[in-house]
Amino acid sequence: MKILVQKFGGTSVATQERREMIVDKVEAALKNGYFPVVVVSAIGRSGDPYATDTLINMAKSVGIETNPREMDLLMACGEIISSVVMANTLKKRGYECAALTGAQAGIITDDNFGDAEVLRVDTQKIYKYIENNIIPVITGFQGVNENGDITTLGRGGSDVSGSIIGEALNAEAVEIYTDVEGVMTADPRIVPDARVMKTIYYNEVFQMAEYGANVIHPRAVEVAMRSNIPLVIRNTMSNSPGTLITNYDKSRKYKESKKDKIITAVAQIGKRTQVRIFFNGSGGEYEDDNFLFDTIANNHISLDMINVYPDSKVFIIEDGQLSKLQKILDGKNISYEFKRNCSKVTIIGNKMRGVPGVMAKVIRALSKDHIEILQTSDSHTTISCLIASDNVNKAVNALHQEFELGKVSDKSEK
Ligand code: ADP
Ligand code: MG
């Protein structure tokens, strides 16, 4: 049996009208000879009654967030509600189906509440339904540990559920349904002329996701990539084919065209703080690189864009980790500076490897718009610039334009 996993995000399940559109997608899968396995996120976005953010705010207001096990139990409710409501809509349209929690679907994770990793999927639980022609409607974002405690997979984790289930069932593909037409050259909320890509390689979309494009969770891409299952990003509210994410495919000639762009996309991530620590002889053992970075790592603070100079160390951290870092640094006679409200903008492209002048173009594009670059970092396939968050929209648009990623200039895919 050819299985197709269909994952639907929060906005896709938000209203009855949209849930009817989901039934249309399930119907289409059946018509095309697939057996659909549905995975759903919690209903709606922040502010909606059963959305994950709403549950988190409620938990915080009464102090539950200090208890990770119970926090997960509470957060998992959003997807449970969603799966029951979605299953009900499918039943009303005449499809036999069953709402399943992560545990009921056999998704076994480690004990890391809030950010659990899936260890395995006991697939016989899902197959039991499929064999009886019952469509499973599985909660995204959650699993169960070996003790039977409900765990969650981290924000955006329903995408991971989709890929993990697709891998476990050896699905033909995993479709990720959302509120945009596919993977685009930039976030369409920021860049009005961002273009939908017909195809993109796993590693490029993985980089995009890692650098802030929240259209898909990076881990979901990683799982699909390791098992070579095509991922398709599509719009619940339209019938367009969306974006196919796969490996390099020789048959897709247009990808080898000379006109191919060096840069594939621009991504941005906010809520970052630049930290500068000075070594001026007053900080004692903290003025030893090893000691300093070990201490930070032992406190589970992850660093990015790290620059080490003899007399200063510069890096960025997520705003959420600032108070943890401050606890380490304060009262130790270490002199340091924080630059808050920063964002990282990144250009991504497999073809940038070894091409000279790309950084010069980045600098030109940003300086034309008087955007100060606070720091840079790069890899073979990415260049990132740290900038003030106030400049993010301007910067992303400037880079998008500089590398001609927009609709008007596109000739290669038509
Ligand atoms: P869902 O609830 O369906 O998971 P998300 O909000 O997580 O939806 O992801 C979809 C959103 O991702 C889009 O509305 C869009 O604003 C944003 N996004 C950011 N970067 C991109 C990109 N490069 N291509 C498409 N969408 C993007
Ligand atoms: Mg999402």
Coordinates of C-alpha atoms and ligand atoms in Angstrom, one line a residue:
M1 CA 0.0 0.0 0.0
K2 CA 1.3 3.4 -0.9
I3 CA 1.1 5.7 2.1
L4 CA 1.0 9.5 2.0
V5 CA 1.5 11.4 5.2
Q6 CA -0.4 14.7 5.1
K7 CA 0.5 17.2 7.9
F8 CA -1.6 20.2 8.5
G9 CA -0.4 23.3 10.4
G10 CA -2.3 25.5 12.9
T11 CA -3.9 27.9 10.5
S12 CA -5.0 25.0 8.2
V13 CA -7.1 23.5 11.0
A14 CA -8.3 26.8 12.4
T15 CA -11.8 27.0 11.0
Q16 CA -14.5 24.6 9.9
E17 CA -14.2 25.9 6.4
R18 CA -10.5 25.1 6.3
R19 CA -11.0 21.7 7.9
E20 CA -13.4 20.9 5.0
M21 CA -10.5 21.9 2.7
I22 CA -8.3 19.3 4.5
V23 CA -10.9 16.7 3.8
D24 CA -10.6 17.6 0.1
K25 CA -6.8 17.0 0.3
V26 CA -7.4 13.6 2.0
E27 CA -10.0 12.8 -0.7
A28 CA -7.5 13.7 -3.4
A29 CA -4.9 11.4 -1.9
L30 CA -7.3 8.5 -1.9
K31 CA -8.3 9.3 -5.5
N32 CA -4.7 9.2 -6.5
G33 CA -4.2 5.7 -5.0
Y34 CA -2.6 6.7 -1.7
F35 CA -3.6 5.7 1.8
P36 CA -3.5 9.0 3.8
V37 CA -2.1 9.3 7.3
V38 CA -3.1 12.7 8.7
V39 CA -1.0 14.6 11.2
V40 CA -2.3 17.8 12.8
S41 CA -1.0 20.8 14.8
A42 CA -2.9 22.6 17.5
I43 CA -5.8 24.8 16.2
G44 CA -4.9 28.4 15.3
R45 CA -2.2 30.8 16.4
S46 CA -1.5 32.7 19.6
G47 CA -4.7 34.2 21.1
D48 CA -6.9 31.4 19.8
P49 CA -8.4 29.3 22.6
Y50 CA -6.6 26.0 22.0
A51 CA -3.4 27.2 20.4
T52 CA -0.1 26.1 21.9
D53 CA 0.9 29.7 22.8
T54 CA -2.4 30.1 24.6
L55 CA -1.7 27.0 26.6
I56 CA 1.8 28.2 27.4
N57 CA 0.5 31.6 28.6
M58 CA -2.0 29.9 30.8
A59 CA 0.6 27.6 32.2
K60 CA 2.9 30.6 33.0
S61 CA 0.1 32.5 34.7
V62 CA -0.2 29.8 37.3
G63 CA 3.5 28.7 37.4
I64 CA 3.2 25.3 35.7
E65 CA 6.2 26.1 33.5
T66 CA 8.6 25.2 36.2
N67 CA 7.4 21.6 36.0
P68 CA 8.5 20.3 32.6
R69 CA 6.6 17.0 32.8
E70 CA 3.3 18.6 33.5
M71 CA 4.0 21.5 31.1
D72 CA 4.3 18.9 28.3
L73 CA 1.1 17.2 29.5
L74 CA -0.7 20.5 29.2
M75 CA 0.9 21.6 25.9
A76 CA 0.0 18.2 24.3
C77 CA -3.7 19.0 24.8
G78 CA -3.8 21.5 21.8
E79 CA -3.0 18.7 19.3
I80 CA -5.3 16.3 21.0
I81 CA -8.3 18.7 20.6
S82 CA -7.3 19.3 17.0
S83 CA -7.1 15.6 16.1
V84 CA -10.5 14.9 17.6
V85 CA -12.1 17.8 15.8
M86 CA -10.4 17.0 12.5
A87 CA -11.4 13.3 12.8
N88 CA -15.0 14.4 13.4
T89 CA -15.0 16.5 10.2
L90 CA -13.6 13.6 8.2
K91 CA -16.3 11.2 9.7
K92 CA -19.1 13.6 8.7
R93 CA -17.9 13.5 5.1
G94 CA -18.1 9.7 5.3
Y95 CA -14.5 8.7 6.0
E96 CA -13.7 6.1 8.6
C97 CA -11.0 7.5 10.8
A98 CA -9.6 7.6 14.3
A99 CA -8.0 10.4 16.3
L100 CA -4.7 9.2 17.9
T101 CA -2.4 10.8 20.5
G102 CA 1.3 10.4 20.0
A103 CA 1.3 7.6 22.5
Q104 CA -1.6 5.8 20.8
A105 CA 0.3 6.1 17.5
G106 CA 3.4 4.5 19.1
I107 CA 5.7 7.5 18.9
I108 CA 8.3 6.7 21.6
T109 CA 10.7 9.5 22.7
D110 CA 13.5 10.2 25.2
D111 CA 12.8 11.9 28.5
N112 CA 13.8 15.4 27.4
F113 CA 10.5 17.2 28.2
G114 CA 9.8 20.2 26.0
D115 CA 12.3 19.2 23.4
A116 CA 12.1 15.4 23.2
E117 CA 13.7 13.3 20.5
V118 CA 11.8 10.5 18.9
L119 CA 13.6 7.2 19.5
R120 CA 11.3 4.9 17.4
V121 CA 7.8 4.5 16.2
D122 CA 6.0 1.3 17.1
T123 CA 4.3 1.2 13.7
Q124 CA 2.0 -1.8 14.4
K125 CA -0.3 0.7 16.3
I126 CA -0.8 2.8 13.1
Y127 CA -0.8 -0.2 10.8
K128 CA -3.7 -1.7 12.8
Y129 CA -5.9 1.2 11.6
I130 CA -4.5 1.3 8.1
E131 CA -5.2 -2.5 7.7
N132 CA -8.8 -1.9 8.7
N133 CA -9.1 1.0 6.2
I134 CA -9.4 3.5 9.0
I135 CA -7.5 6.8 8.4
P136 CA -5.3 7.7 11.4
V137 CA -5.5 11.4 12.4
I138 CA -2.4 11.7 14.6
T139 CA -1.5 14.5 16.9
G140 CA 1.7 16.3 15.9
F141 CA 4.3 17.7 18.3
Q142 CA 4.1 14.9 20.8
G143 CA 5.2 11.4 21.8
V144 CA 5.5 9.3 25.0
N145 CA 8.6 8.3 26.9
E146 CA 9.3 4.7 28.1
N147 CA 7.5 5.5 31.4
G148 CA 4.3 6.5 29.7
D149 CA 4.8 10.2 30.3
I150 CA 3.6 12.5 27.4
T151 CA 6.5 14.5 25.9
T152 CA 6.6 17.3 23.3
L153 CA 9.0 17.7 20.5
G154 CA 9.8 21.5 20.7
R155 CA 8.1 24.4 18.8
G156 CA 7.3 23.5 15.2
G157 CA 7.5 19.9 16.2
S158 CA 4.5 18.8 14.2
D159 CA 6.6 19.0 11.1
V160 CA 9.0 16.6 12.8
S161 CA 6.1 14.2 13.6
G162 CA 5.1 14.3 9.9
S163 CA 8.6 13.3 8.8
I164 CA 9.1 10.7 11.5
I165 CA 5.8 9.0 10.8
G166 CA 6.5 9.1 7.0
E167 CA 9.9 7.5 7.6
A168 CA 8.5 4.8 9.9
L169 CA 5.7 3.9 7.5
N170 CA 8.0 4.2 4.5
A171 CA 5.6 6.7 2.9
E172 CA 5.8 7.7 -0.7
A173 CA 6.0 11.3 0.4
V174 CA 5.3 13.7 3.3
E175 CA 3.1 16.6 2.5
I176 CA 3.3 19.7 4.8
Y177 CA 0.3 21.8 4.4
T178 CA 0.4 25.4 5.5
D179 CA -0.8 29.0 4.7
V180 CA 1.7 29.8 1.8
E181 CA 2.1 28.2 -1.6
G182 CA 5.4 26.5 -0.8
V183 CA 9.0 27.3 0.1
M184 CA 9.7 30.8 -1.1
T185 CA 12.8 32.9 -1.8
A186 CA 12.1 34.8 1.4
D187 CA 9.4 35.2 4.0
P188 CA 6.4 36.6 2.0
R189 CA 5.4 38.5 5.1
I190 CA 8.5 40.6 4.7
V191 CA 9.2 40.4 0.9
P192 CA 6.1 41.0 -1.2
D193 CA 7.7 39.7 -4.4
A194 CA 9.1 36.5 -2.9
R195 CA 8.8 33.7 -5.3
V196 CA 7.7 30.1 -4.8
M197 CA 10.2 27.5 -5.7
K198 CA 9.1 24.4 -7.6
T199 CA 11.9 22.3 -6.3
I200 CA 14.7 22.7 -3.8
Y201 CA 17.2 20.4 -2.3
Y202 CA 17.0 19.1 1.2
N203 CA 20.2 20.7 2.3
E204 CA 19.2 24.2 1.1
V205 CA 15.8 24.1 2.7
F206 CA 17.5 22.7 5.8
Q207 CA 19.8 25.7 5.9
M208 CA 16.9 28.0 5.3
A209 CA 15.1 26.5 8.3
E210 CA 18.1 26.6 10.5
Y211 CA 18.6 30.3 9.7
G212 CA 15.0 31.2 10.6
A213 CA 12.6 30.4 7.7
N214 CA 9.9 28.9 9.8
V215 CA 8.0 27.4 6.9
I216 CA 9.4 24.0 8.0
H217 CA 11.3 22.6 11.0
P218 CA 14.9 21.8 10.2
R219 CA 14.7 18.5 12.0
A220 CA 11.8 17.5 9.7
V221 CA 14.0 18.1 6.7
E222 CA 16.8 16.1 8.3
V223 CA 14.6 13.1 8.9
A224 CA 13.2 13.2 5.4
M225 CA 16.7 13.6 3.9
R226 CA 18.2 10.6 5.8
S227 CA 15.4 8.3 4.6
N228 CA 15.2 10.0 1.2
I229 CA 11.4 10.6 1.4
P230 CA 10.2 13.5 -0.7
L231 CA 8.8 16.4 1.3
V232 CA 6.2 18.6 -0.3
I233 CA 5.2 22.0 1.1
R234 CA 1.7 23.0 -0.1
N235 CA -1.1 25.4 0.6
T236 CA -4.2 24.0 2.2
M237 CA -6.2 26.7 0.6
S238 CA -5.2 26.2 -3.0
N239 CA -4.6 23.5 -5.5
S240 CA -1.1 24.5 -6.6
P241 CA 1.6 21.8 -6.6
G242 CA 3.7 23.5 -4.0
T243 CA 7.4 22.9 -3.5
L244 CA 9.1 19.5 -3.9
I245 CA 12.1 19.0 -1.6
T246 CA 14.3 16.2 -2.7
N247 CA 17.9 15.2 -3.4
Y248 CA 19.9 16.2 -6.4
D249 CA 18.2 14.7 -9.5
K250 CA 20.0 14.5 -12.8
S251 CA 16.7 14.5 -14.7
R252 CA 15.9 18.0 -13.5
K253 CA 18.0 19.7 -16.2
Y254 CA 17.0 23.3 -15.4
K255 CA 18.9 23.1 -12.1
E256 CA 22.1 22.8 -14.1
S257 CA 21.3 25.7 -16.3
K258 CA 24.0 28.5 -16.5
K259 CA 21.3 30.9 -15.6
D260 CA 21.0 29.3 -12.2
K261 CA 21.3 31.8 -9.4
I262 CA 24.1 31.6 -6.9
I263 CA 21.7 32.4 -4.1
T264 CA 18.6 30.5 -3.5
A265 CA 16.9 32.4 -0.6
V266 CA 17.2 34.9 2.2
A267 CA 16.2 34.1 5.8
Q268 CA 16.1 36.0 9.0
I269 CA 16.0 35.3 12.7
G270 CA 15.4 37.8 15.4
K271 CA 15.5 38.1 19.2
R272 CA 19.3 37.9 19.3
T273 CA 21.8 39.7 21.6
Q274 CA 25.4 40.4 20.7
V275 CA 27.7 39.8 23.7
R276 CA 31.2 41.2 23.9
I277 CA 33.4 40.1 26.8
F278 CA 36.7 41.9 27.4
F279 CA 39.8 40.3 28.7
N280 CA 41.5 43.2 30.5
G281 CA 43.2 41.4 33.4
S282 CA 40.4 41.8 35.9
G283 CA 38.3 38.6 35.3
G284 CA 40.5 35.9 36.9
E285 CA 39.9 32.4 35.6
Y286 CA 37.1 33.7 33.4
E287 CA 39.8 35.3 31.2
D288 CA 40.8 31.8 30.1
D289 CA 39.1 30.9 26.8
N290 CA 38.6 27.3 27.8
F291 CA 37.2 28.1 31.2
L292 CA 34.8 30.8 29.9
F293 CA 33.4 28.8 27.0
D294 CA 33.2 25.6 29.1
T295 CA 31.3 27.4 31.8
I296 CA 28.8 28.8 29.2
A297 CA 28.4 25.4 27.6
N298 CA 27.9 23.7 30.9
N299 CA 25.0 26.1 31.6
H300 CA 23.4 24.9 28.3
I301 CA 23.7 28.3 26.6
S302 CA 24.3 27.9 22.9
L303 CA 26.4 30.5 21.1
D304 CA 26.5 31.5 17.5
M305 CA 28.7 33.8 15.4
I306 CA 31.6 33.3 17.7
N307 CA 34.7 35.5 17.2
V308 CA 37.7 35.0 19.4
Y309 CA 40.3 37.8 19.7
P310 CA 43.2 37.9 22.2
D311 CA 41.6 40.7 24.2
S312 CA 37.9 40.2 23.6
K313 CA 35.3 37.5 22.7
V314 CA 32.2 38.3 20.7
F315 CA 29.2 36.0 20.1
I316 CA 25.5 36.1 19.9
I317 CA 22.9 34.3 22.0
E318 CA 19.1 34.1 22.0
D319 CA 17.5 36.8 24.1
G320 CA 15.8 34.1 26.1
Q321 CA 19.2 32.9 27.4
L322 CA 20.4 36.3 28.4
S323 CA 19.5 36.1 32.1
K324 CA 21.3 32.8 32.4
L325 CA 24.5 34.3 30.9
Q326 CA 24.2 37.3 33.1
K327 CA 24.1 35.1 36.2
I328 CA 27.5 33.6 35.1
L329 CA 29.1 37.0 34.3
D330 CA 27.8 39.2 37.1
G331 CA 29.9 39.6 40.3
K332 CA 33.0 38.1 38.7
N333 CA 34.8 41.3 37.8
I334 CA 34.4 40.5 34.1
S335 CA 33.7 43.4 31.9
Y336 CA 31.2 42.9 29.2
E337 CA 28.7 44.6 26.9
F338 CA 25.3 43.5 25.5
K339 CA 23.9 44.8 22.3
R340 CA 20.2 43.9 22.4
N341 CA 17.5 43.9 19.7
C342 CA 19.7 42.2 17.0
S343 CA 18.7 40.0 14.1
K344 CA 20.6 37.7 11.8
V345 CA 19.9 37.8 8.1
T346 CA 21.4 35.0 6.0
I347 CA 21.7 34.3 2.3
I348 CA 21.7 30.7 1.3
G349 CA 22.8 28.9 -1.8
N350 CA 24.6 25.7 -2.7
K351 CA 26.2 27.4 -5.7
M352 CA 27.9 30.1 -3.7
R353 CA 30.7 27.7 -2.8
G354 CA 33.9 29.2 -4.2
V355 CA 32.3 32.0 -6.1
P356 CA 34.2 35.2 -5.4
G357 CA 32.5 38.5 -4.7
V358 CA 29.4 37.3 -2.9
M359 CA 30.3 39.0 0.4
A360 CA 31.1 42.2 -1.5
K361 CA 27.6 42.1 -3.0
V362 CA 26.1 41.6 0.5
I363 CA 28.0 44.6 1.8
R364 CA 27.0 46.7 -1.2
A365 CA 23.3 45.9 -0.8
L366 CA 23.2 46.6 2.9
S367 CA 25.3 49.8 2.7
K368 CA 23.2 51.2 -0.1
D369 CA 20.4 51.2 2.5
H370 CA 22.6 52.5 5.3
I371 CA 22.3 49.3 7.2
E372 CA 25.2 48.8 9.6
I373 CA 26.6 45.3 9.7
L374 CA 27.5 44.4 13.3
Q375 CA 29.1 41.0 12.6
T376 CA 29.3 38.4 9.9
S377 CA 29.8 34.7 9.7
D378 CA 29.9 32.4 6.7
S379 CA 30.1 28.8 5.5
H380 CA 30.4 27.3 2.0
T381 CA 26.7 27.8 1.4
T382 CA 25.7 30.7 3.6
I383 CA 26.6 34.3 4.6
S384 CA 25.0 35.8 7.7
C385 CA 25.1 39.4 8.9
L386 CA 24.1 40.6 12.3
I387 CA 22.1 43.8 12.2
A388 CA 19.8 45.9 14.4
S389 CA 16.3 44.3 14.3
D390 CA 14.8 47.6 13.2
N391 CA 16.6 47.1 9.9
V392 CA 15.5 43.5 9.2
N393 CA 12.7 44.2 6.7
K394 CA 14.9 46.6 4.8
A395 CA 17.9 44.3 4.8
V396 CA 16.0 41.2 3.7
N397 CA 14.4 43.1 0.9
A398 CA 17.8 44.6 -0.1
L399 CA 19.5 41.2 -0.3
H400 CA 16.5 39.7 -2.1
Q401 CA 16.8 42.4 -4.7
E402 CA 20.6 42.4 -5.0
F403 CA 20.6 38.7 -5.8
E404 CA 17.6 39.1 -8.1
L405 CA 15.5 36.5 -6.4
G406 CA 12.1 38.1 -7.0
K407 CA 9.3 37.3 -9.4
V408 CA 10.2 39.9 -12.0
S409 CA 13.7 38.8 -12.6
D410 CA 12.9 35.1 -12.7
K411 CA 13.5 33.4 -16.0
S412 CA 15.2 30.1 -15.1
E413 CA 12.1 28.2 -13.9
K414 CA 9.6 29.2 -16.5
Ligands
ADP1 P1 2.1 26.2 10.1 O1 1.2 26.7 11.3 O2 1.3 25.8 8.9 O3 3.2 25.3 10.5 P2 4.1 28.3 10.0 O4 3.7 29.7 10.5 O5 4.9 27.5 11.0 O6 2.8 27.5 9.6 O7 4.9 28.4 8.7 C1 4.3 29.1 7.6 C2 4.9 30.6 7.5 O8 6.3 30.5 7.3 C3 4.4 31.4 6.4 O9 3.2 32.0 6.7 C4 5.5 32.4 6.1 O10 5.2 33.7 6.7 C5 6.7 31.8 6.9 N1 7.9 31.8 6.1 C6 9.1 32.2 6.5 N2 10.0 32.0 5.6 C7 9.4 31.5 4.5 C8 9.8 31.0 3.2 N3 11.1 31.2 2.8 N4 8.9 30.5 2.4 C9 7.6 30.3 2.8 N5 7.2 30.7 4.0 C10 8.0 31.3 4.9
MG2 MG 5.1 25.4 11.4

